[in-house]
Amino acid sequence: MISVLSKDECLEALRKMLMIRRFEEACIDAAQENKVPGHFHVYIGQEATGVGVMATLDPGDYVHSTHRNHGHLIARGADPNKALAEILGKAGGYAGGKAGTLHGCAPDLNFPLSSGIVAGILPIAVGTAYGLRVRKLPNVSVVFFGDGAMEEGAAYEALNLAALWKLPVLFVCENNTAEVDRRPGGGQYHAPNMSIIELTDLARIMGITTQIVDGLDLGAVWTAARDARNRAVNGEGPTFFEIRTNTWPGGQWPTLVTGRTDISHAWTNEVPAQYEKNANWFKRNDPVLSVAREMLKLGVASHTEIEAIDIRVRNEIDAAVKFANDSPFPSLESALTDVWPN
Amino acid sequence: MISVLSKDECLEALRKMLMIRRFEEACIDAAQENKVPGHFHVYIGQEATGVGVMATLDPGDYVHSTHRNHGHLIARGADPNKALAEILGKAGGYAGGKAGTLHGCAPDLNFPLSSGIVAGILPIAVGTAYGLRVRKLPNVSVVFFGDGAMEEGAAYEALNLAALWKLPVLFVCENNTAEVDRRPGGGQYHAPNMSIIELTDLARIMGITTQIVDGLDLGAVWTAARDARNRAVNGEGPTFFEIRTNTWPGGQWPTLVTGRTDISHAWTNEVPAQYEKNANWFKRNDPVLSVAREMLKLGVASHTEIEAIDIRVRNEIDAAVKFANDSPFPSLESALTDVWPN
Amino acid sequence: MEHTMFGEAKIKAVGDLMRDDERVVIIGGAGFGGLLHSQYVKPLFEEFDSRILRTPIAELGFCGMGVGAAIAGLYPIVTIGTGSFAFEAWPQICNEAPNITYMSGGQVKVPVMFQALVGIRISGAAQHSARPQAMLMQVAGLQVIAPARAADVGPLLKAARDSERPTFWIDHALLFEETDLYPPAKTPPALGKAEIVRAGKDVTIVGYSIDLVRCLKAAVELEKEGIDAEVIDLRTLTPLDWETVCESVGRTGRLVVADECYPAASVASEIASIFADKGFGLLKKPAKRLNFPAVPVPLSPPLEIHLLPTVSKIVQAAKELVA
Amino acid sequence: MEHTMFGEAKIKAVGDLMRDDERVVIIGGAGFGGLLHSQYVKPLFEEFDSRILRTPIAELGFCGMGVGAAIAGLYPIVTIGTGSFAFEAWPQICNEAPNITYMSGGQVKVPVMFQALVGIRISGAAQHSARPQAMLMQVAGLQVIAPARAADVGPLLKAARDSERPTFWIDHALLFEETDLYPPAKTPPALGKAEIVRAGKDVTIVGYSIDLVRCLKAAVELEKEGIDAEVIDLRTLTPLDWETVCESVGRTGRLVVADECYPAASVASEIASIFADKGFGLLKKPAKRLNFPAVPVPLSPPLEIHLLPTVSKIVQAAKELVA
Ligand SMILES: Cc1ncc(C[n+]2csc(CCOP(=O)(O)OP(=O)(O)O)c2C)c(N)n1
Ligand SMILES: Cc1ncc(C[n+]2csc(CCOP(=O)(O)OP(=O)(O)O)c2C)c(N)n1
Ligand SMILES: [Mg+2]
Ligand SMILES: [Mg+2]
């Protein structure tokens, strides 16, 4: 329920969610034009998670992510120009083109390098939390990761370490396979291969506070994250969230299988004929449409206001596309710099 | 309760337990004489576990162990001559002196190499179980490991893998820190550093059958292992045991802090004056004395019979000591053989 | 045969092995060409569906399972996926599998094969571009095979199985769609034997895996410029066939080595070092080592390609030596 | 200074660093000399009790914590214990820590130091005797320091901290109680600079860590036999100071390298390989490489010692070269 948010917070959250959506659409467009080096993973369908959590954070908090980091970067307030240029491997990117899609970073926003290794980022996030504790800072570390990370021993060790010293960590497990048959042994690339059916059980037996949150419910995500952050800062230890989102039909390899989002579907409730087989996406699972609908229903915003936000966002992303396209590839000399800190 | 065992089974179990005790005493003696290369870990205090579990196994079952493997070898029926010679790095050892204490093996008994890496053996044991499954053999894999192994991600992954395919594995976690304060963060070398207070919880949330067993109770260990083996062979999946034993006062670094075991203490109930501060060991925690007492109480054996077993065992171990001492060091040429299979 | 794609030969070889022996199983299910080439792999995976254990993302755990399954009498091919993920399983690959036969005095065999798509795949960025092969050469008791040519795949796979040695099979992310440039050798490949793929008299060029393909393409270029290059495919990195390299350099006096590994303690270092002792005096000119410089692999393709041991760099190096 | 034990110098150096900067913390608590030398370590651990995070047996997890803590402004010294256990943390040491600065375009620093007691410790057997240093040289973005001499420990530790580079510090299980045989250099040690510990004209002997101690002892023996050996301590393996080695061999024309690593793609390979290119023509005789042969380290002490690059083997090799 977004009623927990003020009107301004609602509008800002929707803006960020739309920004992520338009950003990812731009990535997919760029990929169709063979401009994206490497394989990449979009955040479509999970926007309410990143935006909801990030809205509760302080600039001094650390944010850590994985291969699926675009949405987290944008939600944290990263410059879409630099974020997109980085994904295209351009000099104007956050890392001058050295990192790309799997390794999004915005160091000025306390968003260090994302790890492309499944579960590799979890121990690092526990480490930044430890750093905050030692430095007596009133901050937290937030780490986003997929349900697949729970299959790695690294996740287990990281949870145990955080639990032992009650470190200020928010573990945000984004389960984007909520619609997948959760019986073990499915063996699909993105399907659960866990004998632990309730992902929260692991953290629970470690004495970590756990919560399952609906990833369509921006307000629920926001409230849960805010409370967890407060507890963490007060020395009450980490929280483990399983945020359940429904798999975007295009999640396995990004093509715009549900088309470019038409925000007016939030009030027309139309399902475009050519996407009939993905009707659920339009009716229920798209967090952008769903949050917009909630705002309309609660009278937080009119559809003209929503449309105005979308237009602003689209302009901003258009500008980012132009920026990224125009940005040159990095100079060959730069290949050899930055191995060591200066 | 050893009443679940026949008289012969009882006598054989006591013989094996005494054999382990005398074997470990011989190791400690050898170490005092600087004959044991490297640091080693004795099984004193845990005899009822290895012997109880092993009594339920079939020759076709696989047995896997860790750095603390001496007792498992002897309980499995390994030749004490070859086992001791191996620990002394001698040519007459199971591996011709190449392996030593950390890596006990008796391949002819389906006891492959023990791993000295904490938790390293668990995935391997899951693999032998998988091999048995593929080969449609009616056997199980048993893996012994310490409570400390539960701190490693490798243990987590191994449990998940075994649970997913209901593989025939008996996970025997020997918790030899039952007397240690189990609050997390103790940080001692052998103390628990787990946020999971009940070690069985992890396996439980994976849908693995779990059981906590008193490591002084030979009959309970035996019953539990027999049932678990039956379930595993019937395709009902793995079992996870936490076997609780009380830390032997000399466990941290082997010296004979409780003296050479005097089996007559089982009926005299004497606590030798010089070991007064370890009175609990003599009164309650020594599984050898405790099983002997149970047998006396139930009338399974008289103390003369028990003494006779002990004498036979001591003779056998004396012979093993002589064999190991007399065995030459391996030839220098042998250093370069066996890297690859022939 | 020369026109078979490397990847197709690979799929066929694995299929043949599995048809031949029901104890051959696949653990992992992610490998053999990666997602990009999954259409080629599909028939194999359909035929042997029940003998493929599709595992969780738990490389340490399932590589360990491969070790155990090998002990229990199977021949597991463990597909790790991208080469960098082998690091997750390092304790099993480097500190369990290779020690067991030796430490059991030769009694316990561990016929397991780990496989990964290693290397600089273009735009994998630093974390997905590991070349673990030089590290793996630092492991005693582990066989390391890194073929380059379709014709070698079947025989080497079978030889590896028959050797019963724990083996790491290096595939390269870019090798799948390559076809053999030169005809196969008359004698079938043997473990531990390099092959002179192209005989030549002016300069010896040594490669393996994708770098061998680059070396052969360089030889074609060099031929146009009148330089007759001898090209050697190392094929197995452990055991390493230094004799063939020495013998060739004994004739040419000149050496170029192409190796995607980082420079220090690399495959190229090992090859070059031969000429400080066993092959002392054979070089007439300083050897040219072409490695990927010691920087994490950047994403941006121009940077990445700038750092690679490309065909043109091999050509250039050979020309400088022959000039 | 020469009579300080290496281990004591180490404990003092860590203590000084911690006294100097409260952001230096210890994660792991198992290290600095192992159980055997715990009496020396005790005062340090008592003084800084609250700044030592005693971790579970979870090397991957706590090395990763070290990476994170470094990002968050601490200088963590992560004590891994036995060198073989570094394999458990390989993904963090080789595929996280060293990539972050580069892949963030230089913006994120990762000043973390991993430490382990590596090497052939006598009777550790195969699983507790890893020498991961050559493998670590295959990691771009990771500094590798492997000192041998008490006098170097403090300055190198401080220099490593000041460099803010992710660093792997190689201690050796047998080094703790060694004292410096030759006087320290006039100029303090610098990262990436080898040191000529003993000047000589007949033969260059190169070592690092425990092997340097063996080299120096060999030089003493050789002196008795009238052979004047120049002994070089590499000190840092990444960056590697090949210039000093070249310069020395340029004078002596003869090279012995002692290196406990397995032979292929080892530290010794890298040193020898210099003479196939940058140092081409400097060797008057084939170099002698003394490695541990490619067999898992056996437990039995006679076998183990038989395979080690011992003092007498170094002496023998030098004599053969000079003869
Ligand atoms: C250690 C490791 N193993 C395998 C991979 C390949 N891989 C990349 S994404 C992915 C699936 C991850 O699933 P999940 O964590 O749920 O994230 P999602 O993509 O669903 O957001 C895998 C297996 C990897 N990057 N790292
Ligand atoms: C990966 C790894 N880390 C650390 C060690 C060092 N080590 C050897 S035994 C041990 C304690 C193990 O405790 P536990 O598993 O409970 O076994 P116990 O000795 O109590 O039987 C440790 C930390 C190791 N062998 N392997
Ligand atoms: Mg997922
Ligand atoms: Mg224990």
CSV table of C-alpha atoms in Angstrom, one decimal, chain B residues 37-39 86-87 89 97-103 114-118 148 151-152 187 189 193 329-332 334-336 339, chain D residues 35 54-60 84-85 88 121-128 293-303 306-307:
chain,number,residue,atom,x,y,z
B,37,PRO,CA,55.1,-36.3,11.5
B,38,GLY,CA,52.8,-33.4,11.6
B,39,HIS,CA,50.0,-32.4,13.9
B,86,GLU,CA,50.9,-44.7,7.9
B,87,ILE,CA,50.6,-42.2,10.7
B,89,GLY,CA,55.0,-42.0,7.6
B,97,GLY,CA,53.7,-43.1,4.2
B,98,LYS,CA,52.5,-40.6,1.7
B,99,ALA,CA,49.3,-39.6,3.5
B,100,GLY,CA,49.8,-39.7,7.2
B,101,THR,CA,47.4,-38.8,10.0
B,102,LEU,CA,45.2,-36.3,8.3
B,103,HIS,CA,44.4,-38.5,5.3
B,114,SER,CA,40.1,-38.6,4.3
B,115,SER,CA,40.3,-34.8,3.6
B,116,GLY,CA,42.2,-32.5,5.8
B,117,ILE,CA,40.2,-29.5,4.6
B,118,VAL,CA,37.4,-28.7,6.9
B,148,GLY,CA,33.2,-26.8,12.7
B,151,GLU,CA,30.7,-23.1,9.3
B,152,GLU,CA,31.9,-23.7,5.7
B,187,GLY,CA,35.9,-17.6,18.5
B,189,TYR,CA,39.7,-22.7,17.6
B,193,ASN,CA,31.1,-19.9,15.6
B,329,PHE,CA,60.6,-45.2,5.8
B,330,PRO,CA,59.6,-45.4,2.2
B,331,SER,CA,62.2,-45.6,-0.4
B,332,LEU,CA,63.1,-42.2,-1.9
B,334,SER,CA,58.6,-44.0,-4.1
B,335,ALA,CA,58.3,-40.2,-3.7
B,336,LEU,CA,57.8,-39.9,-7.5
B,339,VAL,CA,50.9,-39.4,-9.1
D,35,LEU,CA,49.6,-22.5,16.5
D,54,ARG,CA,37.8,-14.0,15.2
D,55,THR,CA,35.9,-15.6,12.4
D,56,PRO,CA,34.2,-19.0,11.8
D,57,ILE,CA,35.9,-21.5,9.5
D,58,ALA,CA,34.6,-19.6,6.4
D,59,GLU,CA,37.5,-18.3,4.4
D,60,LEU,CA,35.5,-17.3,1.4
D,84,SER,CA,46.1,-23.9,1.2
D,85,PHE,CA,43.0,-22.4,2.8
D,88,GLU,CA,38.6,-21.7,-0.2
D,121,ARG,CA,56.1,-27.0,6.4
D,122,ILE,CA,57.5,-30.6,6.8
D,123,SER,CA,54.8,-33.1,7.4
D,124,GLY,CA,51.8,-31.0,6.4
D,125,ALA,CA,51.1,-33.5,3.6
D,126,ALA,CA,49.6,-32.6,0.3
D,127,GLN,CA,46.6,-30.6,1.5
D,128,HIS,CA,48.4,-28.3,3.9
D,293,PRO,CA,58.9,-31.8,-8.4
D,294,ALA,CA,55.3,-32.2,-9.7
D,295,VAL,CA,54.1,-34.6,-7.1
D,296,PRO,CA,51.6,-33.9,-4.3
D,297,VAL,CA,53.6,-33.2,-1.2
D,298,PRO,CA,54.1,-36.5,0.6
D,299,LEU,CA,53.8,-36.7,4.4
D,300,SER,CA,56.7,-38.9,5.1
D,301,PRO,CA,59.6,-36.6,6.0
D,302,PRO,CA,62.4,-38.4,4.1
D,303,LEU,CA,60.3,-38.2,0.9
D,306,HIS,CA,64.1,-35.5,-0.8
D,307,LEU,CA,61.9,-33.4,-3.0
